Structures are given as structure tokens and as C-alpha cells.
mmCIF file of C-alpha atoms in Angstrom:
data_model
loop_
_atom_site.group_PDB
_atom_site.id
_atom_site.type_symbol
_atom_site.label_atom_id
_atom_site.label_comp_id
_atom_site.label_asym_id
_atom_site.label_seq_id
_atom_site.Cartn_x
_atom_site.Cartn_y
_atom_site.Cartn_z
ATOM 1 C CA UNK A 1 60.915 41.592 -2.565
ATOM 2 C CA UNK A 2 63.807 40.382 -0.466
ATOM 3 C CA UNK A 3 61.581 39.553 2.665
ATOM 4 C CA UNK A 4 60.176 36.575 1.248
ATOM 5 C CA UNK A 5 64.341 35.733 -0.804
ATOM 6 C CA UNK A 6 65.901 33.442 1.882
ATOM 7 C CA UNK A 7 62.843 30.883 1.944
ATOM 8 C CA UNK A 8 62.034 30.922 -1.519
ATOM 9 C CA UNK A 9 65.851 30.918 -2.945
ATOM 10 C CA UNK A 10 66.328 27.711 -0.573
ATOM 11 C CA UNK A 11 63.513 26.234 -2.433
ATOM 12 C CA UNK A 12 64.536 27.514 -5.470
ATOM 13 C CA UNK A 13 68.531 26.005 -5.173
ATOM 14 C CA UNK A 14 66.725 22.583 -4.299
ATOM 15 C CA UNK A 15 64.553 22.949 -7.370
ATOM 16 C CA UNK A 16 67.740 23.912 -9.880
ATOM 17 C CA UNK A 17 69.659 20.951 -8.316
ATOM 18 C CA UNK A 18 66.779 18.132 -8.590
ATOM 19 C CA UNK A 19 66.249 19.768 -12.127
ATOM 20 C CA UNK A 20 70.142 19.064 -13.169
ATOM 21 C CA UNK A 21 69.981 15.766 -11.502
ATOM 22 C CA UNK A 22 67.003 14.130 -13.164
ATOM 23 C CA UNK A 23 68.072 15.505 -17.202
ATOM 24 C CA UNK A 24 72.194 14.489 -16.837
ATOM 25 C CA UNK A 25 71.967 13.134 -20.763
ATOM 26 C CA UNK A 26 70.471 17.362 -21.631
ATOM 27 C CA UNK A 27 73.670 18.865 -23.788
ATOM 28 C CA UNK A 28 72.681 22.147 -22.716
ATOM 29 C CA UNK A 29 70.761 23.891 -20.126
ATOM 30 C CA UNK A 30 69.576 27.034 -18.927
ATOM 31 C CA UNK A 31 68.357 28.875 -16.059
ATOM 32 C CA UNK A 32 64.590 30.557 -16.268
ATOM 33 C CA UNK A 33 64.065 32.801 -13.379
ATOM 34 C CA UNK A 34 60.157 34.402 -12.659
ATOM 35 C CA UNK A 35 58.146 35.207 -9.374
ATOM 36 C CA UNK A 36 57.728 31.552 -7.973
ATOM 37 C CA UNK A 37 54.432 30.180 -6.632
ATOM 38 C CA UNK A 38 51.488 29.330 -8.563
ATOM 39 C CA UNK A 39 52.349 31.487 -11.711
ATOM 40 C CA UNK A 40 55.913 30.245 -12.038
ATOM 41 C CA UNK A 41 54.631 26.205 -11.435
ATOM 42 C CA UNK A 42 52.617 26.608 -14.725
ATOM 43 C CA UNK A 43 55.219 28.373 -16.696
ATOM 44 C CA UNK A 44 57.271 25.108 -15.523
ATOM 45 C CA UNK A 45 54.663 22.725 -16.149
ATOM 46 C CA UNK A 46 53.343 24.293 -19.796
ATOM 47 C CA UNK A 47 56.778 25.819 -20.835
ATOM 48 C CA UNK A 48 59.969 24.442 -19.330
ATOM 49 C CA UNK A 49 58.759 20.797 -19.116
ATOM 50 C CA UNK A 50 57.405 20.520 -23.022
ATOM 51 C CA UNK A 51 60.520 22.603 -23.980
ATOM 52 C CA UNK A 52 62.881 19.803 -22.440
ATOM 53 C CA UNK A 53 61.282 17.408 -23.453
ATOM 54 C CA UNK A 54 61.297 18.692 -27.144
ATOM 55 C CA UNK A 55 64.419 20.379 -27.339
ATOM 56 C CA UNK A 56 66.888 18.360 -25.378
ATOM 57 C CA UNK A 57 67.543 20.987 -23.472
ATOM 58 C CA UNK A 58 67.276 21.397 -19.429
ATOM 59 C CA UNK A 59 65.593 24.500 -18.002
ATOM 60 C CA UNK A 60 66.740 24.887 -14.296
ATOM 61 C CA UNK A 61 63.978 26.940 -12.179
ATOM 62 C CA UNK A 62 65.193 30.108 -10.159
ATOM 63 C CA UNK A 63 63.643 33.287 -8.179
ATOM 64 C CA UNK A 64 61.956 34.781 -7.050
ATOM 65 C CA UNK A 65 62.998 37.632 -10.100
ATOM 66 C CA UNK A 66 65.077 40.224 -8.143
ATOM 67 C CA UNK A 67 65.833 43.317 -10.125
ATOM 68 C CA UNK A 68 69.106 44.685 -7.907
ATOM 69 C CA UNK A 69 70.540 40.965 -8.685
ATOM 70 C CA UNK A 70 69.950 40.769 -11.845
ATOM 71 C CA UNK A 71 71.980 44.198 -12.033
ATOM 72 C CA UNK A 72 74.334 42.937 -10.510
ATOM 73 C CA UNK A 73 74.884 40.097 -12.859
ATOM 74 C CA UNK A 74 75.196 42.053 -15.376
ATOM 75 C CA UNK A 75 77.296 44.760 -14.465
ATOM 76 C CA UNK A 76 79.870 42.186 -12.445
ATOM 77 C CA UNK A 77 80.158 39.991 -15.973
ATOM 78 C CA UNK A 78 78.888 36.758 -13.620
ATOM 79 C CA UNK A 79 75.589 36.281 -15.201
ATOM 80 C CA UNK A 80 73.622 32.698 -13.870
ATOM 81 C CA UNK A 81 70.357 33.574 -15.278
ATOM 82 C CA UNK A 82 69.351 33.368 -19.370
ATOM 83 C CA UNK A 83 65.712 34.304 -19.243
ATOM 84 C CA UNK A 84 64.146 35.908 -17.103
ATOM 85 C CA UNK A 85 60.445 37.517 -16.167
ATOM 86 C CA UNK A 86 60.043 40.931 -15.147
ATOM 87 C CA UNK A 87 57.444 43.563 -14.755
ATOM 88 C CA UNK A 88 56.878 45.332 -17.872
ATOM 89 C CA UNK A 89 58.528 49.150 -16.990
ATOM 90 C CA UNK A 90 61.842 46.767 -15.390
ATOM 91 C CA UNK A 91 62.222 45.409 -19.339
ATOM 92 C CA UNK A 92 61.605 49.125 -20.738
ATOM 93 C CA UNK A 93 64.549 50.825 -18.222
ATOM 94 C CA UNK A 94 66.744 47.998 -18.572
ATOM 95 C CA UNK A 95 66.585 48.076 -22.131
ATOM 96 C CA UNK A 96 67.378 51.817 -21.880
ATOM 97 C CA UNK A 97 70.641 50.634 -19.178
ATOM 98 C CA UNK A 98 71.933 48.210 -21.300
ATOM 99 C CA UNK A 99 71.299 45.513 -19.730
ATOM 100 C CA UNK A 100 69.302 43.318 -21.770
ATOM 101 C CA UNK A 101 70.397 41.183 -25.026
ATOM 102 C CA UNK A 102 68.103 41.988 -27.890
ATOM 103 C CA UNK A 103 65.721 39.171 -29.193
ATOM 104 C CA UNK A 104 65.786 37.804 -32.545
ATOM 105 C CA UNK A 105 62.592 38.715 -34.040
ATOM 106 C CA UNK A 106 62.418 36.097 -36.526
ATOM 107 C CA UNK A 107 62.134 33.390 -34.186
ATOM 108 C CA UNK A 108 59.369 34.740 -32.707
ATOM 109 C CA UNK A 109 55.608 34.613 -34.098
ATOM 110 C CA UNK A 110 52.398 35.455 -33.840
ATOM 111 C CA UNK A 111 52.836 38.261 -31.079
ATOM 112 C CA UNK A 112 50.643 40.599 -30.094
ATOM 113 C CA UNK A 113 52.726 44.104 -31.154
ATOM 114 C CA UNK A 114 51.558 45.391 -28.086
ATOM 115 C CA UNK A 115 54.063 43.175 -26.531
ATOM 116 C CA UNK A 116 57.008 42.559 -28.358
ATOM 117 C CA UNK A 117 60.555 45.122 -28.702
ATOM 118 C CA UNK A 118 63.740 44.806 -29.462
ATOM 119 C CA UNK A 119 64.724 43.560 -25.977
ATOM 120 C CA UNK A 120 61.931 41.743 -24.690
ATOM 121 C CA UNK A 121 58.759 39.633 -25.441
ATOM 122 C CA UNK A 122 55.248 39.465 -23.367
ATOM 123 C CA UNK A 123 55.465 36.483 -20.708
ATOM 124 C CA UNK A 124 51.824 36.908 -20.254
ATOM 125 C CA UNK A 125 48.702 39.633 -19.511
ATOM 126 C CA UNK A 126 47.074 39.952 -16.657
ATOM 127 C CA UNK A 127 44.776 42.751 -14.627
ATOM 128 C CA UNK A 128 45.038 44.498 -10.486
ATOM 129 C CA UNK A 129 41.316 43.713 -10.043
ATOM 130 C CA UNK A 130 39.236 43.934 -6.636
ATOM 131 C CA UNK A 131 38.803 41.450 -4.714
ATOM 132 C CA UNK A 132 37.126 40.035 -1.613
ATOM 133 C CA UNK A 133 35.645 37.404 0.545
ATOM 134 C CA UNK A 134 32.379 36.337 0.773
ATOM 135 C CA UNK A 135 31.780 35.636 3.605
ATOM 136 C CA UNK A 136 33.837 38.256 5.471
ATOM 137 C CA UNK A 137 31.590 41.218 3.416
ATOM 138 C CA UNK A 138 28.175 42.434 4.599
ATOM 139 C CA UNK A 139 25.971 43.537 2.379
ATOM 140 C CA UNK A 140 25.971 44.265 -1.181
ATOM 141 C CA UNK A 141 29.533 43.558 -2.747
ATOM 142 C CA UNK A 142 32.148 45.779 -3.212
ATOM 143 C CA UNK A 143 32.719 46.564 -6.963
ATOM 144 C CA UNK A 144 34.877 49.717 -7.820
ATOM 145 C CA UNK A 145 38.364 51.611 -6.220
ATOM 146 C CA UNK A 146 36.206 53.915 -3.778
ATOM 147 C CA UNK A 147 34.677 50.407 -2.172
ATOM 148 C CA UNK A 148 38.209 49.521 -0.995
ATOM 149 C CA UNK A 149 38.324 52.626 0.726
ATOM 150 C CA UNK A 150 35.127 53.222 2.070
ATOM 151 C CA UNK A 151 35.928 52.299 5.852
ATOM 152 C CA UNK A 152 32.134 52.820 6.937
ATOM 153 C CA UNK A 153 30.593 50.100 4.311
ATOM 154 C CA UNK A 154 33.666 47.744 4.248
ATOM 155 C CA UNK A 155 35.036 48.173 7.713
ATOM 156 C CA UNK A 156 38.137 45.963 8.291
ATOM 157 C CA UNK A 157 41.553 44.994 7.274
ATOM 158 C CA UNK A 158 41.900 45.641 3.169
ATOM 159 C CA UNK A 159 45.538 44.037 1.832
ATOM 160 C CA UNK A 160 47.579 45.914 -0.921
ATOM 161 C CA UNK A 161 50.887 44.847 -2.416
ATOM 162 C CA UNK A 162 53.603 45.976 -0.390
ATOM 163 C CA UNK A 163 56.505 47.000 -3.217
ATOM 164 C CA UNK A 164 56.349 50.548 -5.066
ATOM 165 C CA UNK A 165 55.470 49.556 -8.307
ATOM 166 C CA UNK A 166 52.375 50.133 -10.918
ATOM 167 C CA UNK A 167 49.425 49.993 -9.328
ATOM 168 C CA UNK A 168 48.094 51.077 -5.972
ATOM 169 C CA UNK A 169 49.031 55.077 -6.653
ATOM 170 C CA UNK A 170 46.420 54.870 -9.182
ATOM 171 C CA UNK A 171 44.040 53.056 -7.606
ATOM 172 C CA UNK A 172 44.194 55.063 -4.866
ATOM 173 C CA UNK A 173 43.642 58.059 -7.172
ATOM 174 C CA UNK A 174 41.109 56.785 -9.206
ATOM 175 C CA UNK A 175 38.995 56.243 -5.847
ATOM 176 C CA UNK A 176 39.623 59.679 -5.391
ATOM 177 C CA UNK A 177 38.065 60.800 -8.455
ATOM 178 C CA UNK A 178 40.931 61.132 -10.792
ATOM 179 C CA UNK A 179 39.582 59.929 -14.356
ATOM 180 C CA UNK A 180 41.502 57.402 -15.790
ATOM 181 C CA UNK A 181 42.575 59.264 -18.718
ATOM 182 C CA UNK A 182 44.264 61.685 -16.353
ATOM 183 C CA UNK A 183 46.185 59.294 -14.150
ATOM 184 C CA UNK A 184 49.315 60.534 -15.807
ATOM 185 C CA UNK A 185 51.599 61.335 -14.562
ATOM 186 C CA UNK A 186 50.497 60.813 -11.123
ATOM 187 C CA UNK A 187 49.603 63.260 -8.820
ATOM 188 C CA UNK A 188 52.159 61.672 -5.733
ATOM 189 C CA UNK A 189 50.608 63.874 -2.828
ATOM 190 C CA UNK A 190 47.040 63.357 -3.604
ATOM 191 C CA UNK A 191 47.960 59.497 -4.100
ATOM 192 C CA UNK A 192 49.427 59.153 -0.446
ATOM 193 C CA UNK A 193 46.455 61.774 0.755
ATOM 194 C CA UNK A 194 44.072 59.390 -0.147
ATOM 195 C CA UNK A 195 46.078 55.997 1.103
ATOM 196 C CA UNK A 196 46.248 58.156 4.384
ATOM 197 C CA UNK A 197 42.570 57.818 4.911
ATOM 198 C CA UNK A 198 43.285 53.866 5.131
ATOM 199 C CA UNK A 199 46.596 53.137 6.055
ATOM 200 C CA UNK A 200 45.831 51.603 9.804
ATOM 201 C CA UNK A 201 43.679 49.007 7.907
ATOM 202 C CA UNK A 202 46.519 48.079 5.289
ATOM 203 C CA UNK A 203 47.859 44.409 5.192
ATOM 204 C CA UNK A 204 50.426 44.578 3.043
ATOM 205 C CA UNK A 205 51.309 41.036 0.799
ATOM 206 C CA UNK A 206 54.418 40.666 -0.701
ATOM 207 C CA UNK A 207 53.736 37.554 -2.861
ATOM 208 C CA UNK A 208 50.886 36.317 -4.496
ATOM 209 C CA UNK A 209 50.581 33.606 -2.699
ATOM 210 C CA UNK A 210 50.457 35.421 0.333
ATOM 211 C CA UNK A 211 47.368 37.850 -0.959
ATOM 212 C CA UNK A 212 45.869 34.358 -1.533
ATOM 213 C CA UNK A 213 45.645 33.146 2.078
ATOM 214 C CA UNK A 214 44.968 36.714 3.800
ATOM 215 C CA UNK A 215 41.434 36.812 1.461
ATOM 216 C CA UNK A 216 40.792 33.349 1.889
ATOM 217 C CA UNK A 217 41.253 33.416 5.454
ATOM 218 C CA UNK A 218 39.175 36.232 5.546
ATOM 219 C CA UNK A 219 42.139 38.223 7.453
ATOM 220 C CA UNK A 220 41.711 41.057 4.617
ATOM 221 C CA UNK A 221 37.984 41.111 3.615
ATOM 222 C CA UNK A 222 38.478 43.126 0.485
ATOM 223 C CA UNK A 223 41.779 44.080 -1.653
ATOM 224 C CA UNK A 224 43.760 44.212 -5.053
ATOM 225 C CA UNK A 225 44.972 40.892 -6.748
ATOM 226 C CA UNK A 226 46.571 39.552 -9.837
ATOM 227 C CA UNK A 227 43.450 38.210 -11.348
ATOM 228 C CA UNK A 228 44.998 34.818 -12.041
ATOM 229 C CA UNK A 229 45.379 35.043 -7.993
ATOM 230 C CA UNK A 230 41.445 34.951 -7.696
ATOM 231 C CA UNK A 231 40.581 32.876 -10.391
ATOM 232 C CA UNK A 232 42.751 29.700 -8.900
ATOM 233 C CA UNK A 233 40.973 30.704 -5.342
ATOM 234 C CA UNK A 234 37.761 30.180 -6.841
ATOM 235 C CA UNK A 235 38.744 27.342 -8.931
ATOM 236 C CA UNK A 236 39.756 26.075 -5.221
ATOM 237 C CA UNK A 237 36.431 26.495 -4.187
ATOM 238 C CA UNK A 238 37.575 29.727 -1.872
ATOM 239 C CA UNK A 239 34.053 31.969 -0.922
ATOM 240 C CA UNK A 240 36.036 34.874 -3.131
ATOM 241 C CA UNK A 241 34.794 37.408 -5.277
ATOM 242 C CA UNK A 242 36.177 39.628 -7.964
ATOM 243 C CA UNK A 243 34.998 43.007 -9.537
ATOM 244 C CA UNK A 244 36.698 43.953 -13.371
ATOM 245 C CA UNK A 245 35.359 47.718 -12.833
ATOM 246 C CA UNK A 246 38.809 49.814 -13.530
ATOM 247 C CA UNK A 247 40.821 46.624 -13.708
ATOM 248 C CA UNK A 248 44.166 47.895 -13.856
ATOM 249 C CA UNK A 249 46.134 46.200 -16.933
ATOM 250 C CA UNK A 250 49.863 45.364 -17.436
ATOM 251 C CA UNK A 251 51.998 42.553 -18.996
ATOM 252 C CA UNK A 252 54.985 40.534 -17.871
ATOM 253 C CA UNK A 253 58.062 40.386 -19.896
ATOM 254 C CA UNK A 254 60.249 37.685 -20.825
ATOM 255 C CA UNK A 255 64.307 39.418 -21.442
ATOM 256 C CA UNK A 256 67.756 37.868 -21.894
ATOM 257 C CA UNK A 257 70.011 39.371 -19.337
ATOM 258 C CA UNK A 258 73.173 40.871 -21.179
ATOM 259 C CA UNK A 259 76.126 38.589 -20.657
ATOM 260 C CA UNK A 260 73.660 34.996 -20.845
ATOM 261 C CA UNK A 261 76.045 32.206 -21.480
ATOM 262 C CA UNK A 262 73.247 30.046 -23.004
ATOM 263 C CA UNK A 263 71.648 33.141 -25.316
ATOM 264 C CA UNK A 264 70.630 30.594 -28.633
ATOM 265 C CA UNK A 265 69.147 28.121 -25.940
ATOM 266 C CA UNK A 266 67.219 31.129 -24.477
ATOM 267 C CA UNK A 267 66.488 32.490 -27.696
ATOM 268 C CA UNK A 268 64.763 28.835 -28.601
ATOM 269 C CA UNK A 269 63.137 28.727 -24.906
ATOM 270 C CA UNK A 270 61.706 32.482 -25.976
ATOM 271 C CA UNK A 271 59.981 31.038 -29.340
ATOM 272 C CA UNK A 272 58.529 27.584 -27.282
ATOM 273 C CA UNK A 273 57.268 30.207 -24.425
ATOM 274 C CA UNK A 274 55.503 32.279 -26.800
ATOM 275 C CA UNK A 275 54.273 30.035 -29.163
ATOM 276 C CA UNK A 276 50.503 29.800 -29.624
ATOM 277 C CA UNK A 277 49.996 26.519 -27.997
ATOM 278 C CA UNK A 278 52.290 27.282 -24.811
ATOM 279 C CA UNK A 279 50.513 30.542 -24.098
ATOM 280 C CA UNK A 280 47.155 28.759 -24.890
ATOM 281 C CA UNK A 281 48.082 25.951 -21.917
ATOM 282 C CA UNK A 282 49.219 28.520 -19.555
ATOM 283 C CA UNK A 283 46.605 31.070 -20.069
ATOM 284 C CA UNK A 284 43.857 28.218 -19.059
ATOM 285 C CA UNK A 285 45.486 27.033 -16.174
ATOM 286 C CA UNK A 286 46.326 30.369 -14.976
ATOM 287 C CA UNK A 287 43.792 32.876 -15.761
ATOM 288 C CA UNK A 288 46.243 35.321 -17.889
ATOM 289 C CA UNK A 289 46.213 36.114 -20.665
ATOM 290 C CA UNK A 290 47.942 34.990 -23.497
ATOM 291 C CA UNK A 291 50.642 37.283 -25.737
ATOM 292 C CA UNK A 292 50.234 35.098 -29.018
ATOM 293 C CA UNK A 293 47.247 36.360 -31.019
ATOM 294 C CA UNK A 294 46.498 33.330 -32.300
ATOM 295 C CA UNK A 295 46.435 31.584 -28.557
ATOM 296 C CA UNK A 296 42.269 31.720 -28.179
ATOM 297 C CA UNK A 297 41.790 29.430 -30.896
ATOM 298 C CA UNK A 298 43.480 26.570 -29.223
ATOM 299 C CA UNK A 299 41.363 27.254 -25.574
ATOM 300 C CA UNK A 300 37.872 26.515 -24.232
ATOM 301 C CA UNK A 301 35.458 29.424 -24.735
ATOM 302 C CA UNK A 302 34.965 28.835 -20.930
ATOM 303 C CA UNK A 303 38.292 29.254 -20.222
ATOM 304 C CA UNK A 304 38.598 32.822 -23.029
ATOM 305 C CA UNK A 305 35.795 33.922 -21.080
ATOM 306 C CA UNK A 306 38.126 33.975 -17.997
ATOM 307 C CA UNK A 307 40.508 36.358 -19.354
ATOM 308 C CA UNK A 308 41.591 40.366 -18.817
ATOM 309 C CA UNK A 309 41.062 41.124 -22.293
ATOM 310 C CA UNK A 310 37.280 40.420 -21.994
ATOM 311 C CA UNK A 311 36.756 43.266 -19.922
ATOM 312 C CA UNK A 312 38.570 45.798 -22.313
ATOM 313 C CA UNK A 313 35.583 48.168 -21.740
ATOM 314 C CA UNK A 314 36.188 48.541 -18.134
ATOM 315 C CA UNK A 315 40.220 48.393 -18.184
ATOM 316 C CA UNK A 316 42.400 51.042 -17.354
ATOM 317 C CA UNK A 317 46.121 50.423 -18.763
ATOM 318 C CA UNK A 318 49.087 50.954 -16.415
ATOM 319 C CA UNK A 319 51.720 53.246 -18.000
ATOM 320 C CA UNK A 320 55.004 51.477 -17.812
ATOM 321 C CA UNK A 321 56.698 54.069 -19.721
ATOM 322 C CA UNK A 322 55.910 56.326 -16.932
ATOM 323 C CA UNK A 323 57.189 53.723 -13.956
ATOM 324 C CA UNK A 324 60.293 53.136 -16.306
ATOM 325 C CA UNK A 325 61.132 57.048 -16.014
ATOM 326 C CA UNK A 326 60.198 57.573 -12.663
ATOM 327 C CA UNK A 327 59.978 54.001 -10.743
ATOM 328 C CA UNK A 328 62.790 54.838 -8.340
ATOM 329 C CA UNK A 329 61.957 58.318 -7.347
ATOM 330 C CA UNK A 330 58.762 56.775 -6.388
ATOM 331 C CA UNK A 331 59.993 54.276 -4.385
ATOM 332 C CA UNK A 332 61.652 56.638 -1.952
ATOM 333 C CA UNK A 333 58.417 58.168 -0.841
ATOM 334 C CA UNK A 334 56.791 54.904 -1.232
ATOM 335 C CA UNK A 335 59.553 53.303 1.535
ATOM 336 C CA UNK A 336 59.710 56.326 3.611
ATOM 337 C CA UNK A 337 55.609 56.679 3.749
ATOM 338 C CA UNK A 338 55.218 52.999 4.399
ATOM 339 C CA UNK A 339 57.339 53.226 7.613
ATOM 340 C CA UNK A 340 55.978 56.854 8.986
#
């Protein structure tokens, strides 16, 4: 993700500093690093703001999350960030490295054990579903994997995220027939076969807020999004549509980088994260959903109805135990058939 770094760690140094500046009377403070834009303005907003403002203690912003930093910290001993949110098979290989501080349960409640180890806790839930635009899309809408490649039906530019990570192999090979309970592990060659058949129509997005503007500006008629990417488009009032048929399924992590300087304040900035109410707040502003089981009492039925986990029947989840094992391997090809 280092094409979109030098812009967004700019805005990101100017955030930390204004941050420092406006809490000087905060004791401590710590440094929460995620994936910036939208998603990382409500963890702000509905976690580091109440957290302050409850704990005493400042929470600096940083990112975008950058995994060969973050090794780096680490193995160098110069560690600037104390929480941090990564994709899920990052926290499973990193616990496996040594890299990560482990978590003290006890301070921690009400998780759902699906996301919750020794090392790291759930940041939130969310779904790869299909999307497109309105107006850019003849015809009856698109609604499963095999849409986004059918060229004839849906002709035009389609946009897939750009890094080699969970995701668009098994898309790709579910629209090729694979059945979901055989994704695993993934048949590479027929993956890239199949992503052959569309590759001149790719539009790659490397943000979420860049998948955002190509299907609202019609640029990419049809694609795969973070479902919280969709659901603030239409909230926006954006002509964009969104299918749950195969959505694919995954959860962000929240870790401690070994070495953290400000581990207890982390440790307390874990428990407010993850609390019911916290998740509850972000989960309605964002569209994901929440890790805390007892988070859906606290929301608007509207805004439950919004979430992944009411389209269990149709969801497909990612195997990040797989990606942990074999994430770089992948890249390679990945990289290599990207540029071909």
C-alpha cells in the first residue's frame, strides 16, 4: 500500500501533531495506527475521542497500517506505534513471528470467540460484496461473482483491489465454478486463468476511498467493495448498488506491536475499543459489524439490518489461516501477474 504512503503519512504527521497540541494536560498518550479514510475517522470519532475524554489519555492518529514498517519497528527495538489494525491473517503470522504483545484477556469482555486470541482482538467485521452503479449498468443488475466477469452483459471497466491479499483469488474462482466449500487451498493457476479473461478491463483501487469515487463516478460500473464502502455511498445518496450473494467475510484485528512503550494505555484503549457501546457507535456509522456480542442491543434495528452478519446464509468466510501460511508466496505471482 505504499502508493497512496507519502500523501496520507503527511496527513497523518499533521493529524498526530494537532492531536498532541490540543490534549498538552493528557499524562499519557499513545499512537493508534489503522487504514485512514472513512473507516479510521469513525474509529477516531467513536473510539479515540470518548477514550480521551474518559481516560485522560491522548490517542495520536497514524497510517495508513503498513505491515513491512511495523516489522521493522519491531525487529529495530524503535517501536512508535501501540495499537494497531491489521487484516486478520497479518495478526495470525505475526503472532506466529513474534511480533505481537499478548492481550490481557481479563480486560476484555463480551467478545465474540470468533475474534479474540492470545495476541489480538476483532477491530470490526465486515464483507467483499459486489457492487455497482446504477446508472452506469444496463439491464437487470448484476448479483453474483460470474456477473463481474461476464464482459458481454456488463461490458466496461470493473475495479478490484490492487494488493495480494484475501479476496479476489476466490472470487475469481468462485465465478469459475469452484464451490465455496472447496476454495481451499486455492487453486493459483485456475485463479489467474479466470482473472485473464478480464484483466484489460481491471481498475485497480488501492484505498477505499478510492473504490468509492471510481463507482460513483461511474469510471468502474461494477466491482468488489468493503461493504461499509457502499453503505456510506448510498447513505451519500450515490446511484450504487450492492449484491450479498457469496459475500466474502473477514475481520480486522486490533494487536499491540511487541516493544509498545505505552502497552497498559493500549491495553485500556483495547477494552474502550471493544466494549459494547464503542462497537455499537461504530458499527452504525460505518456499516461493520460489531465484535462485542452484546453490541446489537444498543443499535437501531435499521441500522442491525445493515450488517454482514445478516446475510450469514449467503456468506462465504475467507480463510486467514490459509493467507497467514501462504500470503507471501502469493504475492509474488500476484506482483509479477499484475505487471505482465
Amino acid at each position: 500500500m505504499n502508493a497512496a504512503k507519502p500523501i496520507r503519512s503527511r496527513v497523518a504527521l499533521l493529524t498526530t501533531i494537532s492531536m498532541l497540541v490540543a490534549a498538552p494536560a493528557m499524562a499519557e498518550n499513545l499512537v493508534f495506527t489503522s487504514w485512514g479514510g472513512s473507516t479510521q475517522q469513525a474509529q477516531q470519532k467513536n473510539w479515540a475521542q470518548p477514550f480521551s475524554a474518559a481516560s485522560g489519555i491522548a490517542v495520536a492518529m497514524d497510517g495508513p497500517t503498513d505491515y513491512g514498517k511495523f516489522k521493522a519497528m519491531v525487529e529495530s527495538g524503535n517501536v512508535s506505534w501501540d495499537v494497531v489494525d491489521v487484516e486478520g491473517d497479518f495478526a495470525y503470522r505475526a503472532a506466529k513471528d513474534g511480533l505481537l504483545e499478548p492481550l490481557d484477556q481479563s480486560k476484555l469482555k463480551g467478545i465474540d470467540p470468533r475474534f479474540i486470541s492470545a495476541n489480538a482482538v476483532g477491530s470490526f467485521y465486515y464483507s467483499f460484496v459486489l457492487g455497482y452503479n446504477k446508472q452506469a449498468v444496463k439491464g437487470t443488475a448484476p448479483a453474483s461473482w460470474s456477473d463481474l466477469f461476464d464482459l458481454k452483459r456488463y461490458p466496461g471497466k470493473r475495479t478490484l483491489y490492487k494488493w495480494s491479499a484475501p479476496g479476489v483469488l476466490e472470487l475469481a474462482l468462485l465465478a469459475d465454478g469452484v464451490p465455496a466449500n472447496k476454495l481451499y487451498p486455492l487453486d493459483i493457476d485456475r485463479a489467474f486463468k479466470k482473472l485473464d479473461t478480464i484483466k484489460r478491463q481491471i481498475v485497480w483501487w488501492t484505498g477505499g476511498a478510492q473504490s468509492q469515487q471510481l463507482l460513483a463516478s461511474g469510471e468502474a460500473s461494477i466491482g468488489m467493495f468493503w461493504n461499509g464502502r457502499i453503505n456510506a455511498l448510498q447513505h451519500s445518496g450515490a446511484p450504487v448498488g450492492m449484491s450479498w450473494k457469496q459475500n466474502l467475510t473477514a475481520a480486522d484485528m486490533l494487536v499491540i506491536p511487541k516493544g509498545s512503550k505505552n502497552k497498559a494505555a493500549a491495553m485500556q484503549f483495547l477494552a474502550y475499543a471493544t466494549s459494547a457501546e464503542a462497537q455499537a457507535k461504530f458499527a452504525t456509522e460505518t456499516g461493520y459489524a460489531p465484535v462485542n456480542l452484546q453490541s446489537k442491543t444498543k443499535m437501531s434495528p435499521a441500522a442491525v439490518k445493515t450488517l454482514p452478519d445478516q446475510y450469514s446464509a449467503s456468506q462465504i468466510n475467507l480463510d486467514m489461516r490459509y493467507w497467514a501460511e501462504h500470503r507471501d508466496e502469493i504475492a509474488k505471482r500476484w506482483y509479477a501477474w499484475q505487471t505482465q
